[in-house]
Short mmCIF file of C-alpha atoms in Angstrom, two decimals:
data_model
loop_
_atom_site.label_atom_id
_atom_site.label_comp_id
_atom_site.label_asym_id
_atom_site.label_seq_id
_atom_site.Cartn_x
_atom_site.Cartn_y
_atom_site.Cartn_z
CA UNK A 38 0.00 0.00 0.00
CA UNK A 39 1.46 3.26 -0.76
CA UNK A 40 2.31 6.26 1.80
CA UNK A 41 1.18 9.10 0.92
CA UNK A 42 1.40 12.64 1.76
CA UNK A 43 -2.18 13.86 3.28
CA UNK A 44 -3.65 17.27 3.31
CA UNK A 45 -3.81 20.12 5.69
CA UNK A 46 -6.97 21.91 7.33
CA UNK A 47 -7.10 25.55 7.74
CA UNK A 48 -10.04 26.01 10.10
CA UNK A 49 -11.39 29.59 11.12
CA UNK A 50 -14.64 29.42 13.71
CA UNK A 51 -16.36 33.05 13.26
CA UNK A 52 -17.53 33.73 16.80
CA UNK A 53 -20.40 36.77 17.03
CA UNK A 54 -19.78 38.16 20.31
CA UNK A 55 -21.92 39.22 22.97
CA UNK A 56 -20.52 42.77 22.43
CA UNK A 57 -21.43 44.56 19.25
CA UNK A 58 -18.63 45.77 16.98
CA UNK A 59 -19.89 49.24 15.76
CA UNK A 60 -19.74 48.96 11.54
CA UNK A 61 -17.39 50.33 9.83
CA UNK A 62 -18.21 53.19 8.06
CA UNK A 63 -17.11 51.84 3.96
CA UNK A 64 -19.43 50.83 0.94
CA UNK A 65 -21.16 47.82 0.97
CA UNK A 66 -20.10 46.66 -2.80
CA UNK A 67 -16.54 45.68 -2.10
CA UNK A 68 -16.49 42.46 -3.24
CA UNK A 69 -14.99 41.30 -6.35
CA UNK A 70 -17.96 40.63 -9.13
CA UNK A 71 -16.78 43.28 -12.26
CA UNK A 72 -16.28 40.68 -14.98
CA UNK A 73 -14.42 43.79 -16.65
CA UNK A 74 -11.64 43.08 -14.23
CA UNK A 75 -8.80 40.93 -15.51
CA UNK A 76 -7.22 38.58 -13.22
CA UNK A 77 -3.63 38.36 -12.24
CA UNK A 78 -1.41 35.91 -13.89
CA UNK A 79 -1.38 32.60 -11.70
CA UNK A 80 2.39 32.97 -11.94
CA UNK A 81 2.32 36.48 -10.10
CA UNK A 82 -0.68 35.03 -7.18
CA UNK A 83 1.74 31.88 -6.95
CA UNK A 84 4.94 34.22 -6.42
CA UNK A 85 3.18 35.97 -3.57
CA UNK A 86 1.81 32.56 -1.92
CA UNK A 87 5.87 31.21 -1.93
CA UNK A 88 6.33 34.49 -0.31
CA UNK A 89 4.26 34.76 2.14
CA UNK A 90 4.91 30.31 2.84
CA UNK A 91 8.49 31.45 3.53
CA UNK A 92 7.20 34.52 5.70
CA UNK A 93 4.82 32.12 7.76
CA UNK A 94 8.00 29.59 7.88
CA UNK A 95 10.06 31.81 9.67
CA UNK A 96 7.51 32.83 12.37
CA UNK A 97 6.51 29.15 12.76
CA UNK A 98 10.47 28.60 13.35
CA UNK A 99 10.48 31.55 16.31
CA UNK A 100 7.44 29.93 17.42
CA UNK A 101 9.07 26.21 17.64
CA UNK A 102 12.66 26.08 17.18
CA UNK A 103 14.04 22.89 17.00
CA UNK A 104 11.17 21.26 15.84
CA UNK A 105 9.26 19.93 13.01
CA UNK A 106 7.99 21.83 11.05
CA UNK A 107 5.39 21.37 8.24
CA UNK A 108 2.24 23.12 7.06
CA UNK A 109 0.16 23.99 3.71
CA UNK A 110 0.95 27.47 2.64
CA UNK A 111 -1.55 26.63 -0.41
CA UNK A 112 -3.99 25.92 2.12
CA UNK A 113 -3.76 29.23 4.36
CA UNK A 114 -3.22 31.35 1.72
CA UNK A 115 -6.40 30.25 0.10
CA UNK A 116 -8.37 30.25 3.56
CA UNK A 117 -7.12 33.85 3.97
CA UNK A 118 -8.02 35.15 0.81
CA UNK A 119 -11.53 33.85 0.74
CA UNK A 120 -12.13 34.93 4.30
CA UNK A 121 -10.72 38.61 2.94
CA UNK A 122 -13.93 38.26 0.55
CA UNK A 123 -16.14 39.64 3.64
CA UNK A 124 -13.52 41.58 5.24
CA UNK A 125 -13.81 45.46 5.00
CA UNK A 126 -11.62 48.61 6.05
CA UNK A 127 -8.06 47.85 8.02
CA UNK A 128 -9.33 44.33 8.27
CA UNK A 129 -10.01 43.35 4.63
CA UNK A 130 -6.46 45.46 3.79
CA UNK A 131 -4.30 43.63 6.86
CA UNK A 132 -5.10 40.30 5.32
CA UNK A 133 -4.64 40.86 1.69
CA UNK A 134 -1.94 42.90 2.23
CA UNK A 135 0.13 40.45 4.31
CA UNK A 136 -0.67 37.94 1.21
CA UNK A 137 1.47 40.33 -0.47
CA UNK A 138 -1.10 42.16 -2.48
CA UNK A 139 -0.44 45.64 -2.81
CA UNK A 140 -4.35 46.92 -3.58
CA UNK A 141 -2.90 50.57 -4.84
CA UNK A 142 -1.07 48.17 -7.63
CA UNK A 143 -3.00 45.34 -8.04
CA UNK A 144 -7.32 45.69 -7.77
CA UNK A 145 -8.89 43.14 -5.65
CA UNK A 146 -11.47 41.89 -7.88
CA UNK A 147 -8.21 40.47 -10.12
CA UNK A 148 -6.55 38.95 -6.85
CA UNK A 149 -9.57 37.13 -6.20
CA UNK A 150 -10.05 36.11 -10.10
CA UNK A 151 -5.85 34.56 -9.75
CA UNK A 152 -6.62 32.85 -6.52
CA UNK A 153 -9.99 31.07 -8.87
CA UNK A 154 -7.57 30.08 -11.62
CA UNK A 155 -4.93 28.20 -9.36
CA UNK A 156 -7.83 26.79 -6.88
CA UNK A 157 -9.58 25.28 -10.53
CA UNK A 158 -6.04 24.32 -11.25
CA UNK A 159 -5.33 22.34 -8.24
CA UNK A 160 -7.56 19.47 -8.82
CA UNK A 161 -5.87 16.70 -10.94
CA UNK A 162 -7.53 13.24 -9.98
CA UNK A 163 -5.18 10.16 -11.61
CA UNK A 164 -3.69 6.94 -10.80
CA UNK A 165 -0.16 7.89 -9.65
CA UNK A 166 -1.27 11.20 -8.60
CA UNK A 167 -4.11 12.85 -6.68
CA UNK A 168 -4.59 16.41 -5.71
CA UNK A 169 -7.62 17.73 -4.21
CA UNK A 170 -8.07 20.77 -2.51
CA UNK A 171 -11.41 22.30 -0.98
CA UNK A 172 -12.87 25.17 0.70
CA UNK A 173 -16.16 24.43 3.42
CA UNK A 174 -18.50 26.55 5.46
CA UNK A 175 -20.30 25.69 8.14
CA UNK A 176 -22.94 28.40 8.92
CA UNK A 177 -24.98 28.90 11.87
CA UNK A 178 -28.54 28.08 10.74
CA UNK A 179 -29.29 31.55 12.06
CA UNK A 180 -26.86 33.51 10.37
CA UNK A 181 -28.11 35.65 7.60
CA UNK A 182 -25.29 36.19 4.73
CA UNK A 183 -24.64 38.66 2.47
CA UNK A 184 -25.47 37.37 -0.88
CA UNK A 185 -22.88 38.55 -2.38
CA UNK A 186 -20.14 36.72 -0.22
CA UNK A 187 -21.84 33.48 -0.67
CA UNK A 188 -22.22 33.79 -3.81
CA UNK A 189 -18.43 34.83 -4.62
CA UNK A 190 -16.98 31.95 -1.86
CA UNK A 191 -18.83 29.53 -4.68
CA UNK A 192 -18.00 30.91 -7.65
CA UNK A 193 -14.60 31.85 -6.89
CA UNK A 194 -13.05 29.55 -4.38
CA UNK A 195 -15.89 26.83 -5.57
CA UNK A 196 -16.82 26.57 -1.94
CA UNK A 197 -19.52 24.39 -0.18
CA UNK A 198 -22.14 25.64 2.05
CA UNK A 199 -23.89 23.81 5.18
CA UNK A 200 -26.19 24.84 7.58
CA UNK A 201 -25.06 23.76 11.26
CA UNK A 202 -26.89 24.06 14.32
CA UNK A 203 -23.46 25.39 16.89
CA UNK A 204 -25.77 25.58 19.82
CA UNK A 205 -25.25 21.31 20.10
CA UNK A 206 -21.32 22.16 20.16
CA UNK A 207 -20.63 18.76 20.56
CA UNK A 208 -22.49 17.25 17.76
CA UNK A 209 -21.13 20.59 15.32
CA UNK A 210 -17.46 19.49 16.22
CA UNK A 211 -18.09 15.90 15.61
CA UNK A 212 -19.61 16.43 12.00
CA UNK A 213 -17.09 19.00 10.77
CA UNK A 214 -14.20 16.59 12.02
CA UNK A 215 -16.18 13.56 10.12
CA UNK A 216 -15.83 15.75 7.26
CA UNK A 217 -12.49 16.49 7.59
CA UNK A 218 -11.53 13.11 8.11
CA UNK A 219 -13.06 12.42 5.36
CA UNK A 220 -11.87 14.71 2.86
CA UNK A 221 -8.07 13.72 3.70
CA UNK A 222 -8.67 10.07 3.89
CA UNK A 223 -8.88 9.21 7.91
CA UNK A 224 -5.52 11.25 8.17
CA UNK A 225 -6.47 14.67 9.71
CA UNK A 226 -8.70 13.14 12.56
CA UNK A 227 -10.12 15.63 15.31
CA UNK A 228 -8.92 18.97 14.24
CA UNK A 229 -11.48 21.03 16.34
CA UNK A 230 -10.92 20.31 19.90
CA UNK A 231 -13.66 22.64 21.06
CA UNK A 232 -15.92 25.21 19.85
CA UNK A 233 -17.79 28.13 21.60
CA UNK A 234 -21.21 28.07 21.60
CA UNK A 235 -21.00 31.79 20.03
CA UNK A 236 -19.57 30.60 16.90
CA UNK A 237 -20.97 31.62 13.59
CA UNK A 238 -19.20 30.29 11.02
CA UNK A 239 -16.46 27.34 10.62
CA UNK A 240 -14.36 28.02 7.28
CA UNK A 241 -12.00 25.11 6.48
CA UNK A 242 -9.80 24.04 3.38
CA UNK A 243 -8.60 20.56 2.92
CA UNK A 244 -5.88 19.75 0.64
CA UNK A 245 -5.28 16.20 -0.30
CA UNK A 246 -1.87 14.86 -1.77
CA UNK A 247 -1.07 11.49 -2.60
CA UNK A 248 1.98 10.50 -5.71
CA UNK A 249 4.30 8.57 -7.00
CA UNK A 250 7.90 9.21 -7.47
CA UNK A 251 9.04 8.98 -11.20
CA UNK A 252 11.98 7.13 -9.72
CA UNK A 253 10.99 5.30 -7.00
CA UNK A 254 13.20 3.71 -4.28
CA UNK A 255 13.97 -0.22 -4.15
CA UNK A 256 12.78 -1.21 -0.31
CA UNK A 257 15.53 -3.84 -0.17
CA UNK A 258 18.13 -0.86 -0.52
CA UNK A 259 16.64 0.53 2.53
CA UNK A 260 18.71 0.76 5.36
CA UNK A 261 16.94 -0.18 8.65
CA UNK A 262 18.85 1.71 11.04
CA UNK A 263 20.69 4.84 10.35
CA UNK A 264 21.86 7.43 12.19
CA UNK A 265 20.48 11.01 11.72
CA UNK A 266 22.00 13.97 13.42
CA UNK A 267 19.65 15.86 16.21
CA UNK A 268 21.09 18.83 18.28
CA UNK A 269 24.19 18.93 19.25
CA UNK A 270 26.05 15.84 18.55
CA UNK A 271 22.87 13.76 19.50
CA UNK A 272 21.90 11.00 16.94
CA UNK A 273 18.80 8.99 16.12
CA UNK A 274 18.34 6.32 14.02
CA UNK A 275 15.80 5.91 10.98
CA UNK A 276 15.18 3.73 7.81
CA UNK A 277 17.48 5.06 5.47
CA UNK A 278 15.82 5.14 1.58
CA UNK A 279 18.94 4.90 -0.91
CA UNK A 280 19.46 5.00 -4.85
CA UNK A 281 21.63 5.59 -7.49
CA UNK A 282 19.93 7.74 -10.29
CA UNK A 283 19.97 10.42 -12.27
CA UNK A 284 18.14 13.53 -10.60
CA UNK A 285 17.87 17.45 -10.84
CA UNK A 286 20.32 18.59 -8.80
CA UNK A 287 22.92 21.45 -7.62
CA UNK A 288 24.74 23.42 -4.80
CA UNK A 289 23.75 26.70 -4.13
CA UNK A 290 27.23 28.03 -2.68
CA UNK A 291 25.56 31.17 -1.72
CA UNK A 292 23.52 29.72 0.80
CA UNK A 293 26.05 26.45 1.12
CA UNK A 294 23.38 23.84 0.67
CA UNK A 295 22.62 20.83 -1.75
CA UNK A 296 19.39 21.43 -3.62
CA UNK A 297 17.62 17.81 -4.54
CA UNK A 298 15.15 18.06 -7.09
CA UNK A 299 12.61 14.58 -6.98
CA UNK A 300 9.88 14.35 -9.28
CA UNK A 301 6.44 12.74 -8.73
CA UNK A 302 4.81 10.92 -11.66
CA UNK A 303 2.41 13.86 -12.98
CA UNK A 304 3.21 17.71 -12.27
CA UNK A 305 4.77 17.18 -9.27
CA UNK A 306 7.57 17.74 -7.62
CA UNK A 307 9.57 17.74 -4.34
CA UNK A 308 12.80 19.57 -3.50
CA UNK A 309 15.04 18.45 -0.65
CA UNK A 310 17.41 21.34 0.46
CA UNK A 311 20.34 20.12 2.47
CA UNK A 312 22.31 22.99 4.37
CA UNK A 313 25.96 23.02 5.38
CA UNK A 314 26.30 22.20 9.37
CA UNK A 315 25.74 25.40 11.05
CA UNK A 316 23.95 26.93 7.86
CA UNK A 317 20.39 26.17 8.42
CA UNK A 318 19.16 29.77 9.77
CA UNK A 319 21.32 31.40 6.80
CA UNK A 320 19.22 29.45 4.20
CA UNK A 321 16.03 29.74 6.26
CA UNK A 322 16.51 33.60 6.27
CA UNK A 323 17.13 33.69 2.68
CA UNK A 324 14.38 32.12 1.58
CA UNK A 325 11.98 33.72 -1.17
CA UNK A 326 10.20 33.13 -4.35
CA UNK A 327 13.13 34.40 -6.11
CA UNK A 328 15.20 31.63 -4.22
CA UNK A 329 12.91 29.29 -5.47
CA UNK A 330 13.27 30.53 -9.06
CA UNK A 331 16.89 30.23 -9.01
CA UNK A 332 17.15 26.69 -8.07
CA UNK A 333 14.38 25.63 -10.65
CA UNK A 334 16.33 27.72 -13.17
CA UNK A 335 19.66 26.43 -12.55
CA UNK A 336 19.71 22.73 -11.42
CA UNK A 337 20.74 20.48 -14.05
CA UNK A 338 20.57 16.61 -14.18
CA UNK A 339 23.52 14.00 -13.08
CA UNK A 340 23.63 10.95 -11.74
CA UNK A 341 24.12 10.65 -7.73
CA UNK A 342 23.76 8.47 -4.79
CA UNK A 343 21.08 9.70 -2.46
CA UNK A 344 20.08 8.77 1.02
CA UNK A 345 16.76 9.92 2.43
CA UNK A 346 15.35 8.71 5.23
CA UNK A 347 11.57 7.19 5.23
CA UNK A 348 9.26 8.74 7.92
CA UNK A 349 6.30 10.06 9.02
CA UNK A 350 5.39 13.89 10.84
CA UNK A 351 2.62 15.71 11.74
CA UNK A 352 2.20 19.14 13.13
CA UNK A 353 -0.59 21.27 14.52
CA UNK A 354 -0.89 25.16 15.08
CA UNK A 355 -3.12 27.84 16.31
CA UNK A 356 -3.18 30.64 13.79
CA UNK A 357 -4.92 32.80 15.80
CA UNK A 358 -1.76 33.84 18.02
CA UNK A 359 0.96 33.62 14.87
CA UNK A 360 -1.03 35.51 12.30
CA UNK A 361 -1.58 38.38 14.40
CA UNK A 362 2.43 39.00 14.61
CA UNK A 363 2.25 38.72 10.59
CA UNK A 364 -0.22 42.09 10.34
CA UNK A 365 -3.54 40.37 10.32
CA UNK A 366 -4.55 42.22 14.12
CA UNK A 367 -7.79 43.48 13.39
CA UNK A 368 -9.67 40.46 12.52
CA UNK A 369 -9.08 38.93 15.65
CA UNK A 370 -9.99 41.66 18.02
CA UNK A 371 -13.06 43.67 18.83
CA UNK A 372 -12.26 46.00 15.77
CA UNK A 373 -12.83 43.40 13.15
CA UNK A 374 -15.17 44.19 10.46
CA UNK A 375 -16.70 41.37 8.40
CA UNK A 376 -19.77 43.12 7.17
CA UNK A 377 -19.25 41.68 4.03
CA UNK A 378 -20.27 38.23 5.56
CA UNK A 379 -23.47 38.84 7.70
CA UNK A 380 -26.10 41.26 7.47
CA UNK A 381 -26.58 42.30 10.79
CA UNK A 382 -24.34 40.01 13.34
CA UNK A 383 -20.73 41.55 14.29
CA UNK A 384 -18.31 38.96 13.57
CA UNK A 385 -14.67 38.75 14.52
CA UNK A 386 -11.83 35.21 14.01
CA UNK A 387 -11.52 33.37 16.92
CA UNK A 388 -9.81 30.60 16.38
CA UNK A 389 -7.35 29.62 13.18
CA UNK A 390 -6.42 25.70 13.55
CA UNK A 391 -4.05 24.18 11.10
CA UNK A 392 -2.69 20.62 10.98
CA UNK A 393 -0.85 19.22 8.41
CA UNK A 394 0.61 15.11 8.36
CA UNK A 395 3.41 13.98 5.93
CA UNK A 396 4.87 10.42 5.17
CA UNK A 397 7.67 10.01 2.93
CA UNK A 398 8.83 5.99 1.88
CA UNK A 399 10.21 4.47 -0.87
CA UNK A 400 7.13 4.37 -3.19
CA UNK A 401 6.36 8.07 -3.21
CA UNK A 402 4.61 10.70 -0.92
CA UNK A 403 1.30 10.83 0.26
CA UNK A 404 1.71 14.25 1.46
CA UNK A 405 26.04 22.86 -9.87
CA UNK A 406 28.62 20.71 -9.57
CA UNK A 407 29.27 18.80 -6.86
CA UNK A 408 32.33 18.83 -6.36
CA UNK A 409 32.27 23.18 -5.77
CA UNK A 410 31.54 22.56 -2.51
CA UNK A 411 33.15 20.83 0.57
CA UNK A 412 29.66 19.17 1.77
CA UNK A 413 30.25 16.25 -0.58
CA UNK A 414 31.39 13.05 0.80
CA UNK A 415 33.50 10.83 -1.65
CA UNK A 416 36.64 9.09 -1.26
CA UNK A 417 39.66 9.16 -3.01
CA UNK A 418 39.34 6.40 -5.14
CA UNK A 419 35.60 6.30 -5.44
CA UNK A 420 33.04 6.66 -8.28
CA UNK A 421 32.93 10.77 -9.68
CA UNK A 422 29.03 10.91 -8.57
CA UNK A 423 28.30 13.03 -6.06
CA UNK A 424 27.23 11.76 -2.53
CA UNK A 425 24.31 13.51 -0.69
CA UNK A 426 22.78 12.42 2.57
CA UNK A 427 20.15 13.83 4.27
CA UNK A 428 21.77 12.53 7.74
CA UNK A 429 20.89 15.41 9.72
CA UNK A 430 17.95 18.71 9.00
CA UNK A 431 16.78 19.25 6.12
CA UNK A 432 14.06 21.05 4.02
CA UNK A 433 11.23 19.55 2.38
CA UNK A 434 8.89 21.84 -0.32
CA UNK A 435 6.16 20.22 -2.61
CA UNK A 436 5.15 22.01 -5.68
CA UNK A 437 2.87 21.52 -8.01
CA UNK A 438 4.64 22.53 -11.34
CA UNK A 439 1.53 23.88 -13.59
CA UNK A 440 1.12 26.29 -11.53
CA UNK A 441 4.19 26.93 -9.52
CA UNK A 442 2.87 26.31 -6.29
CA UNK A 443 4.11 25.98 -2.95
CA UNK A 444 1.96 23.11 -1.70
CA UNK A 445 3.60 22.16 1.13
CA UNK A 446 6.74 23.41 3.13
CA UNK A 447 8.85 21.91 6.07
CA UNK A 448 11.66 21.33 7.90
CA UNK A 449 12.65 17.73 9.28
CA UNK A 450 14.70 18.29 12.50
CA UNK A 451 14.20 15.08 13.80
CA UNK A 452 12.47 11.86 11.51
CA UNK A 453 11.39 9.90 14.44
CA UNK A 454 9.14 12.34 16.39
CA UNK A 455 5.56 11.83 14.36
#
């Protein structure tokens, strides 16, 4: 049976307060419907989702230092910009500007019109690959929404609508979790621990991953016990996957690290990044879209030996308390205005739950020269390939190709903790 890579929840629970929020004082009709409006290129809406994945990367780091760390910047990004679709004033401007959308450059209508194309892109149902990705709202069966928002959350972000009844808390939480087990195939299993019985509105997008390597490792090459570098001069030991094949690959000796370049049977394709000992905040620091670009651009094809360990991690945040430290402070405070939402209930975020899972084997994921650089290992008399092992943290990103997408993004400090 093969591992596979499985999907990631971004989960926002409206809550309409006992207090009212006074409304803001802005035009009703800010949502995107012109059909006059061009959208963006998918290239440019992709650029800004790598940036802002890299942004969120380095405040989930601070956050969690020295521990795994993987999440769906697809998935957030998408969340946040469909949420935006109600937002008005500072709060509607915080979050699409910390997408990096500039709205004096780029009108919002055409943001919204990119983020349709690449959500209608990233569905590709197959045999050796599957990629789903969904948006879902949960609405209190009293709520009364602006028609406009619902009808922009399904044409735009082709979102699906049920009425809940959050008064039975208990019985809410256990059929959005069905559903979200569901949707990412018994993976993602209770990601609401609790609601408040003042919540309006659950918004969550799945995103489902399971592929194929093109090249995919021989299990009897595996070695069973490996060691793999944790803190200082601590070890582990994990299954070690290892081939000899030809593969993308290069050293960036800017940022002293190997860049691996693994394709998935389809569009897809995974990059392991491999930094020099002591170089890992360096090349998290330096990370960007245009990074990205450069080692697409310039990695070129060679045979080498490879060692990547097979494993299995999972991680879990609470948005709510990270985002805010990105710009996005209004919408979870008394000053958020999401009048674009309801018609006459004051709404404002309070809670943001993300949880992502990610295994890696020998089948796939269900989820430069060499020698310019001292990092490769290779003795005197032995074959000219280069030698790279992933023996000790590394970077993981998933993209989907089409579309140059960040799908997924993480850092394995340490294989064996799930």
């Amino acid at each position: 049976m093969a591992s596979s890579l499985y999907g990631v929840l971004f989960l926002v629970g409206l809550c309409a307060p006992i207090y009212c929020v006074p409304p803001a004082n802005v035009p009703r009709g800010g949502s995107p419907h012109p059909s006059s409006i061009k959208s963006i290129p998918t290239s440019q809406v992709s650029s800004r989702n790598a940036d802002f994945a890299f942004r969120l990367y380095r405040r989930l780091v601070l956050e969690a230092p020295s521990r795994n760390i993987f999440f769906s910047p697809m998935s957030v990004s998408a969340s946040l910009a469909m949420l935006s679709l109600g937002a008005r004033s500072a709060t509607k401007t915080q979050i699409l500007q910390s997408l990096g959308f500039n709205l004096t450059c780029t009108p919002e209508p055409a943001i919204h019109r990119g983020f349709q194309n690449l959500v209608h892109s990233l569905t590709v149902p197959g045999k050796d690959l599957s990629l789903q990705m969904g948006s879902v709202l949960f609405i209190k069966r009293e709520l009364q929404l602006q028609a406009r928002f619902l009808d922009n959350v399904k044409r735009l972000y082709e979102a699906k609508v049920f009425s809940t009844d959050f008064s039975d808390t208990a019985m809410a939480r256990t059929r959005i979790n069905s559903y979200v087990e569901k949707e990412t195939r018994g993976k993602v299993v209770d990601l609401i621990q609790s609601l408040d019985p003042l919540t309006a509105m659950v918004l969550v997008n799945h995103i489902f991953f399971k592929a194929k390597w093109e090249k995919p490792f021989n299990p009897a090459d595996t070695k069973k016990s490996f060691p793999f570098l944790v803190g200082k001069g601590a070890t582990v030991r994990v299954p070690m996957m290892h081939q000899m094949e030809q593969f993308a690959f290069g050293v960036d000796p800017e940022l002293n690290c190997f860049v691996l370049q693994m394709n998935y049977r389809g569009d897809s394709v995974a990059f392991f990044v491999l930094p020099g000992k002591g170089k890992m905040k360096q090349l998290e620091q330096a990370l960007s879209a245009r990074t990205l670009r450069k080692w697409s651009h310039s990695l070129q094809k060679r045979w080498i030996e490879v060692f990547i360990p097979r494993f299995s991690i999972s991680a879990s945040y609470d948005l709510e308390t990270i985002l805010p430290k990105m710009g996005i402070h209004s919408a979870f405070d008394k000053s958020a205005d999401f009048s674009g939402i309801a018609k006459r209930d004051s709404l404002q975020v309070s809670k943001a739950t993300h949880k992502a899972v990610l295994d890696v084997s020998e089948e796939g994921t269900e989820a430069v020269a060499a020698t310019a650089t001292k990092l490769v290992v290779r003795s005197k008399d032995g074959p000219s390939h280069p030698t790279v092992s992933f023996d000790r943290a590394f970077l993981m990103l998933i993209m989907d190709e089409a579309t140059e997408s960040i799908l997924f993004l993480g850092k394995v400090e340490n294989p064996t903790k799930s």
